[in-house]
Short mmCIF file of N, CA, C and O in Angstrom, two decimals:
data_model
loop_
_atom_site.label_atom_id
_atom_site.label_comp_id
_atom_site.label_asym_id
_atom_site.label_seq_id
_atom_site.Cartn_x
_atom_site.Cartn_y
_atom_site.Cartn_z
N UNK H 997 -23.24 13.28 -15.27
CA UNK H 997 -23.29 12.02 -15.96
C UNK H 997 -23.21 10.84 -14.97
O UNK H 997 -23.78 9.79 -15.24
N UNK H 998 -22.42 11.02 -13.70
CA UNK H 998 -22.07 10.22 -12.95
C UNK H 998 -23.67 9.64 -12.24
O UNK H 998 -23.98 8.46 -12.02
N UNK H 999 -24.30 10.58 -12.06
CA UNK H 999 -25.27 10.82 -11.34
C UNK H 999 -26.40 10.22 -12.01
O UNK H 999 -27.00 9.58 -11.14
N UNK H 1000 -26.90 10.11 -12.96
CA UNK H 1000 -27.56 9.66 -14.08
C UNK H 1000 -27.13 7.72 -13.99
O UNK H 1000 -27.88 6.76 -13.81
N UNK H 1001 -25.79 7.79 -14.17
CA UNK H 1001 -25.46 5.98 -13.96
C UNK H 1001 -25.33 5.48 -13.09
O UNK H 1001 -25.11 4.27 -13.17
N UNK H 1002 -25.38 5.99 -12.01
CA UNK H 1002 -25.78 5.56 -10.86
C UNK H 1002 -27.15 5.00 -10.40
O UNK H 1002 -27.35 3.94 -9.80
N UNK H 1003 -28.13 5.99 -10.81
CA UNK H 1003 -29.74 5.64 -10.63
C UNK H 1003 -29.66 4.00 -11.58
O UNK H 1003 -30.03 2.94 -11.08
N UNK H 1004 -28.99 4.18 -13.30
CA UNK H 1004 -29.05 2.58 -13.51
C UNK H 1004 -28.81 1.31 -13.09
O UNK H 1004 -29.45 0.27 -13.22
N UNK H 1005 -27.03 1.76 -12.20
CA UNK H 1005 -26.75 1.04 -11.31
C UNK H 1005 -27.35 0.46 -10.32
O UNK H 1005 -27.26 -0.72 -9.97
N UNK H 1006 -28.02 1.35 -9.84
CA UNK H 1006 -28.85 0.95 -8.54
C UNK H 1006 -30.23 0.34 -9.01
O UNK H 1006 -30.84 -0.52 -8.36
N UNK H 1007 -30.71 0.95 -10.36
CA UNK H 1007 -31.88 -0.15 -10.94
C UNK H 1007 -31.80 -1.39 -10.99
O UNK H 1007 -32.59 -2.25 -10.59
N UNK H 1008 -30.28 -1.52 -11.78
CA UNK H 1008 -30.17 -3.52 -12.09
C UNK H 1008 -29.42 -4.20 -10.66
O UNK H 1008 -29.07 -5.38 -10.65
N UNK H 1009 -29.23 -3.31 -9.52
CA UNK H 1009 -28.67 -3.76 -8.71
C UNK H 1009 -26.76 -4.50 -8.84
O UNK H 1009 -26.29 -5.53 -8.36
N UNK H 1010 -26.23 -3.59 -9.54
CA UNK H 1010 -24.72 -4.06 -9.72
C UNK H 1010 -24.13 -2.89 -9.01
O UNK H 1010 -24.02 -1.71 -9.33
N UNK H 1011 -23.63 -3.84 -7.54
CA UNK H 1011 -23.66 -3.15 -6.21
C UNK H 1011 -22.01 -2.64 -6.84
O UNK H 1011 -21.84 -1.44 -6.67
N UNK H 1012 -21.24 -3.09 -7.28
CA UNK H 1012 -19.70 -2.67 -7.22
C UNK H 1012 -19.65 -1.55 -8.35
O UNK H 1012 -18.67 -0.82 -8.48
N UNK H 1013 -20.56 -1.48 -9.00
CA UNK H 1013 -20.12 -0.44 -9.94
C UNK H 1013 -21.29 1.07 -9.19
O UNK H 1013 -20.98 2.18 -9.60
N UNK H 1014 -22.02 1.02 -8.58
CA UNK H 1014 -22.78 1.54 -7.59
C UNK H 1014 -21.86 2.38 -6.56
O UNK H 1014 -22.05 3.56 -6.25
N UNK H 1015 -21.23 1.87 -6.27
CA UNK H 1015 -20.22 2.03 -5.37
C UNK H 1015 -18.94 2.70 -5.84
O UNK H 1015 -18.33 3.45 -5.07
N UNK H 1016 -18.59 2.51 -6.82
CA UNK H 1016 -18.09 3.59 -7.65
C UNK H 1016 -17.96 4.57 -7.98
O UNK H 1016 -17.13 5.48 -7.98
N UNK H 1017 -19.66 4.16 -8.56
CA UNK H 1017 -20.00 5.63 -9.34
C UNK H 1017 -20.23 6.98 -8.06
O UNK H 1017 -19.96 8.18 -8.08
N UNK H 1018 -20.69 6.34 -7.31
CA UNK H 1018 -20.75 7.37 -5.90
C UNK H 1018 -19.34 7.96 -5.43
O UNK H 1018 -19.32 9.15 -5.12
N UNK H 1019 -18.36 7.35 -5.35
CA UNK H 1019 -16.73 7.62 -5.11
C UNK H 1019 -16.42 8.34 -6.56
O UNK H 1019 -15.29 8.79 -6.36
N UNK H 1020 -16.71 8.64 -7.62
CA UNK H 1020 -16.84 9.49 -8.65
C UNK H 1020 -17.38 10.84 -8.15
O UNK H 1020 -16.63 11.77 -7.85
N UNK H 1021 -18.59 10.89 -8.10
CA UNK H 1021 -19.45 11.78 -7.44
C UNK H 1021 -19.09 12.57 -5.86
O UNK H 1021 -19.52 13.70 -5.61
N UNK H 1022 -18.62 12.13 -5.33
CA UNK H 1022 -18.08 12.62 -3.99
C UNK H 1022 -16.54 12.61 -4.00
O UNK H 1022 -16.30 13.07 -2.87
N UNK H 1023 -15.97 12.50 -4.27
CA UNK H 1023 -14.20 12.37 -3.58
C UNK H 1023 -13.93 13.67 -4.48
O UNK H 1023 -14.61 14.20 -5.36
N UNK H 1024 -12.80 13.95 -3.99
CA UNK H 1024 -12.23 15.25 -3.91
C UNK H 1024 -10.78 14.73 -4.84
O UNK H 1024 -10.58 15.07 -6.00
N UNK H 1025 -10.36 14.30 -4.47
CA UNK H 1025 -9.11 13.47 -5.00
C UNK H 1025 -8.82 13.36 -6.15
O UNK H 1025 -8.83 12.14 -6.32
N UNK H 1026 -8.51 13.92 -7.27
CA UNK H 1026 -8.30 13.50 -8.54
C UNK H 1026 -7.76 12.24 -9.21
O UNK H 1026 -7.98 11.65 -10.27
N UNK H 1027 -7.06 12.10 -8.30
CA UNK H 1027 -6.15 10.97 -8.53
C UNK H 1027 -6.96 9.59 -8.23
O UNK H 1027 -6.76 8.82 -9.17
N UNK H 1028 -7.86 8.98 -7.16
CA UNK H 1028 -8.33 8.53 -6.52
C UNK H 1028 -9.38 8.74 -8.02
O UNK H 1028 -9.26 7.89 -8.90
N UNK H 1029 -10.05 9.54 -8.14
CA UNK H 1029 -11.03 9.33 -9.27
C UNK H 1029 -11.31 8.98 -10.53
O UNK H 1029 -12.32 8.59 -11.11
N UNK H 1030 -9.66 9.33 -10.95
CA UNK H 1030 -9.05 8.77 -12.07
C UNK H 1030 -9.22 6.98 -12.11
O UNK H 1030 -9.52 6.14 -12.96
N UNK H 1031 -8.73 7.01 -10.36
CA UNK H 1031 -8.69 5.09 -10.50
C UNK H 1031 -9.59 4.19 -10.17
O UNK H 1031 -9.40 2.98 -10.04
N UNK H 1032 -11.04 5.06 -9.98
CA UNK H 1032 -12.24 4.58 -9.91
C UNK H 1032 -13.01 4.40 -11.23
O UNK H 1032 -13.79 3.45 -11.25
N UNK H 1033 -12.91 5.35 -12.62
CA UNK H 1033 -13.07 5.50 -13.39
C UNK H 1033 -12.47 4.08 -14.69
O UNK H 1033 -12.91 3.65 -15.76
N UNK H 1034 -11.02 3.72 -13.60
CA UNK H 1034 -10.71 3.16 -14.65
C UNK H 1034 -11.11 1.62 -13.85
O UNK H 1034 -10.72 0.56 -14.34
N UNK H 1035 -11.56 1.65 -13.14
CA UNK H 1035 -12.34 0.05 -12.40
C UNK H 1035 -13.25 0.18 -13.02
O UNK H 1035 -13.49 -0.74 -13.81
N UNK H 1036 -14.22 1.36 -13.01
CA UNK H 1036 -15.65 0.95 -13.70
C UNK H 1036 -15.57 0.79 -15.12
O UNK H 1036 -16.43 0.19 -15.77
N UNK H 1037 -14.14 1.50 -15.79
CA UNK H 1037 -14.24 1.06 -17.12
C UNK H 1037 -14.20 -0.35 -17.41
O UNK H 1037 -14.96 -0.87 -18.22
N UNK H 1038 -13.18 -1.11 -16.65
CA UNK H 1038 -12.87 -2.76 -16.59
C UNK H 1038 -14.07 -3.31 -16.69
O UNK H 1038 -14.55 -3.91 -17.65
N UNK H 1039 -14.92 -2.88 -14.75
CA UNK H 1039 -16.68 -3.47 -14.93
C UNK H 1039 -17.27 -3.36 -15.86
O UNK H 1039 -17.66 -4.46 -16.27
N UNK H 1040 -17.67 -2.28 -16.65
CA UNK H 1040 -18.41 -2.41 -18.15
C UNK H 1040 -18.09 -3.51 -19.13
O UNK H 1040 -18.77 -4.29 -19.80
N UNK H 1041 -16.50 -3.24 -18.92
CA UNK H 1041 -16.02 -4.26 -19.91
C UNK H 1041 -16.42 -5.99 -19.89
O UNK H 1041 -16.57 -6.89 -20.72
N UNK H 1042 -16.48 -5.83 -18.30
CA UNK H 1042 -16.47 -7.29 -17.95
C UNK H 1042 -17.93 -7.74 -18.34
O UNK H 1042 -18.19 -8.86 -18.77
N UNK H 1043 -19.04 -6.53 -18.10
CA UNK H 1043 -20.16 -6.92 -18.29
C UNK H 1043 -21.03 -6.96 -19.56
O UNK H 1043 -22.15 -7.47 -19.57
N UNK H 1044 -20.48 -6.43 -20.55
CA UNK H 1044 -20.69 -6.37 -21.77
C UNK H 1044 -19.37 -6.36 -22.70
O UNK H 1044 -19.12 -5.37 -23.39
N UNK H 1045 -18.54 -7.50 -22.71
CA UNK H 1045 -17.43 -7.48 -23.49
C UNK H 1045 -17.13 -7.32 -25.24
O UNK H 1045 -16.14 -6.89 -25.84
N UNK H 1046 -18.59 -7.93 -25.79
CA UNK H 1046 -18.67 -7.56 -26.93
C UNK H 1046 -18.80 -6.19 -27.65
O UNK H 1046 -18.33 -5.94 -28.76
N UNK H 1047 -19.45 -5.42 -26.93
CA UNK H 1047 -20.11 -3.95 -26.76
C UNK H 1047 -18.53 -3.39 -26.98
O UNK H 1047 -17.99 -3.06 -28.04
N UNK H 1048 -18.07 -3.41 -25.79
CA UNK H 1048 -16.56 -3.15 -25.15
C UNK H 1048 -15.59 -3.12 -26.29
O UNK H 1048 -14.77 -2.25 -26.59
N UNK H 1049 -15.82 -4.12 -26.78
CA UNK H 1049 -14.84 -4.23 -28.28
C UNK H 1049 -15.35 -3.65 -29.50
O UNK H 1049 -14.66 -3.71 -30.52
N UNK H 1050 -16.33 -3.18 -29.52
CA UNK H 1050 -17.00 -2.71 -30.73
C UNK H 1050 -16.71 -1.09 -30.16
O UNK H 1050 -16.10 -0.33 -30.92
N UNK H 1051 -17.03 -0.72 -29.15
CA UNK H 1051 -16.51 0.68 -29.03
C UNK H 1051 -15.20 0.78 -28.87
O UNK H 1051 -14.87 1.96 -28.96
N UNK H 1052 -14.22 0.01 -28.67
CA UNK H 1052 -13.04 0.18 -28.85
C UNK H 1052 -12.20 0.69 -30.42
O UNK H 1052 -11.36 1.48 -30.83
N UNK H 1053 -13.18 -0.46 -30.91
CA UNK H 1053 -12.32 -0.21 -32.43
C UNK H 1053 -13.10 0.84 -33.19
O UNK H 1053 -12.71 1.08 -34.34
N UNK H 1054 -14.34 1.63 -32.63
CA UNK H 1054 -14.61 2.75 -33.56
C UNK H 1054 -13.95 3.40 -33.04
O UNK H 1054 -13.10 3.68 -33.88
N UNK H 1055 -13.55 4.21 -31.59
CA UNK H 1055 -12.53 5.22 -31.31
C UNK H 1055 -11.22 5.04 -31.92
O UNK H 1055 -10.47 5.98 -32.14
N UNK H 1056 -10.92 3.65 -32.22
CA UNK H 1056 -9.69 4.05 -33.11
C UNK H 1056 -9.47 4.07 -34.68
O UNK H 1056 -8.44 4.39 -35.27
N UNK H 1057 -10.44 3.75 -35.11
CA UNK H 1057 -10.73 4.29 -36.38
C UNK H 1057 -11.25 5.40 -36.63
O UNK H 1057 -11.12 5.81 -37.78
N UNK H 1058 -11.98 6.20 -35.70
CA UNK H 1058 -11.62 7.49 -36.01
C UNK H 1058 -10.69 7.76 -35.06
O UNK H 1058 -11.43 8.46 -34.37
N UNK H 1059 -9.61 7.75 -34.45
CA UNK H 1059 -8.85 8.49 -34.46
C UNK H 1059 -7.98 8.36 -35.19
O UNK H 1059 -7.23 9.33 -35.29
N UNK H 1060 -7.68 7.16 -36.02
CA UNK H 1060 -6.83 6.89 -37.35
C UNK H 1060 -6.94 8.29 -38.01
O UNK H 1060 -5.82 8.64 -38.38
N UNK H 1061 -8.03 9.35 -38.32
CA UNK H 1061 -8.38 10.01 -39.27
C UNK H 1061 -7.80 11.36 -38.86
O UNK H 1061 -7.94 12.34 -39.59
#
């Protein structure tokens, strides 16, 4: 999956989440990947904030269920 958003990354040219997604893809580190994961979650957020909030509140309405 990582691998796949990366090629998008590198389409629209959004070098920091690019850079990421590659430190996803290569590091060994679990821990370290965990906290790359949760930067690029922020970047998404930052870059589509409305989106961001609309998938927020369906995961918790269904998990209400």
């Amino acid at each position: 999956m990582a691998h796949k958003n990366l090629g998008v990354a590198r389409n629209l040219r959004i070098e920091d989440s690019e850079k990421l997604l590659e430190i996803i893809m290569k590091e060994n580190n679990l821990e370290y990947i965990l906290k790359a994961v949760e930067c690029l979650l922020s970047r998404v957020i930052l870059l589509r904030p409305e989106q961001a909030y609309k998938t927020i509140r369906l995961i918790q309405v269904k998990s209400s269920f």
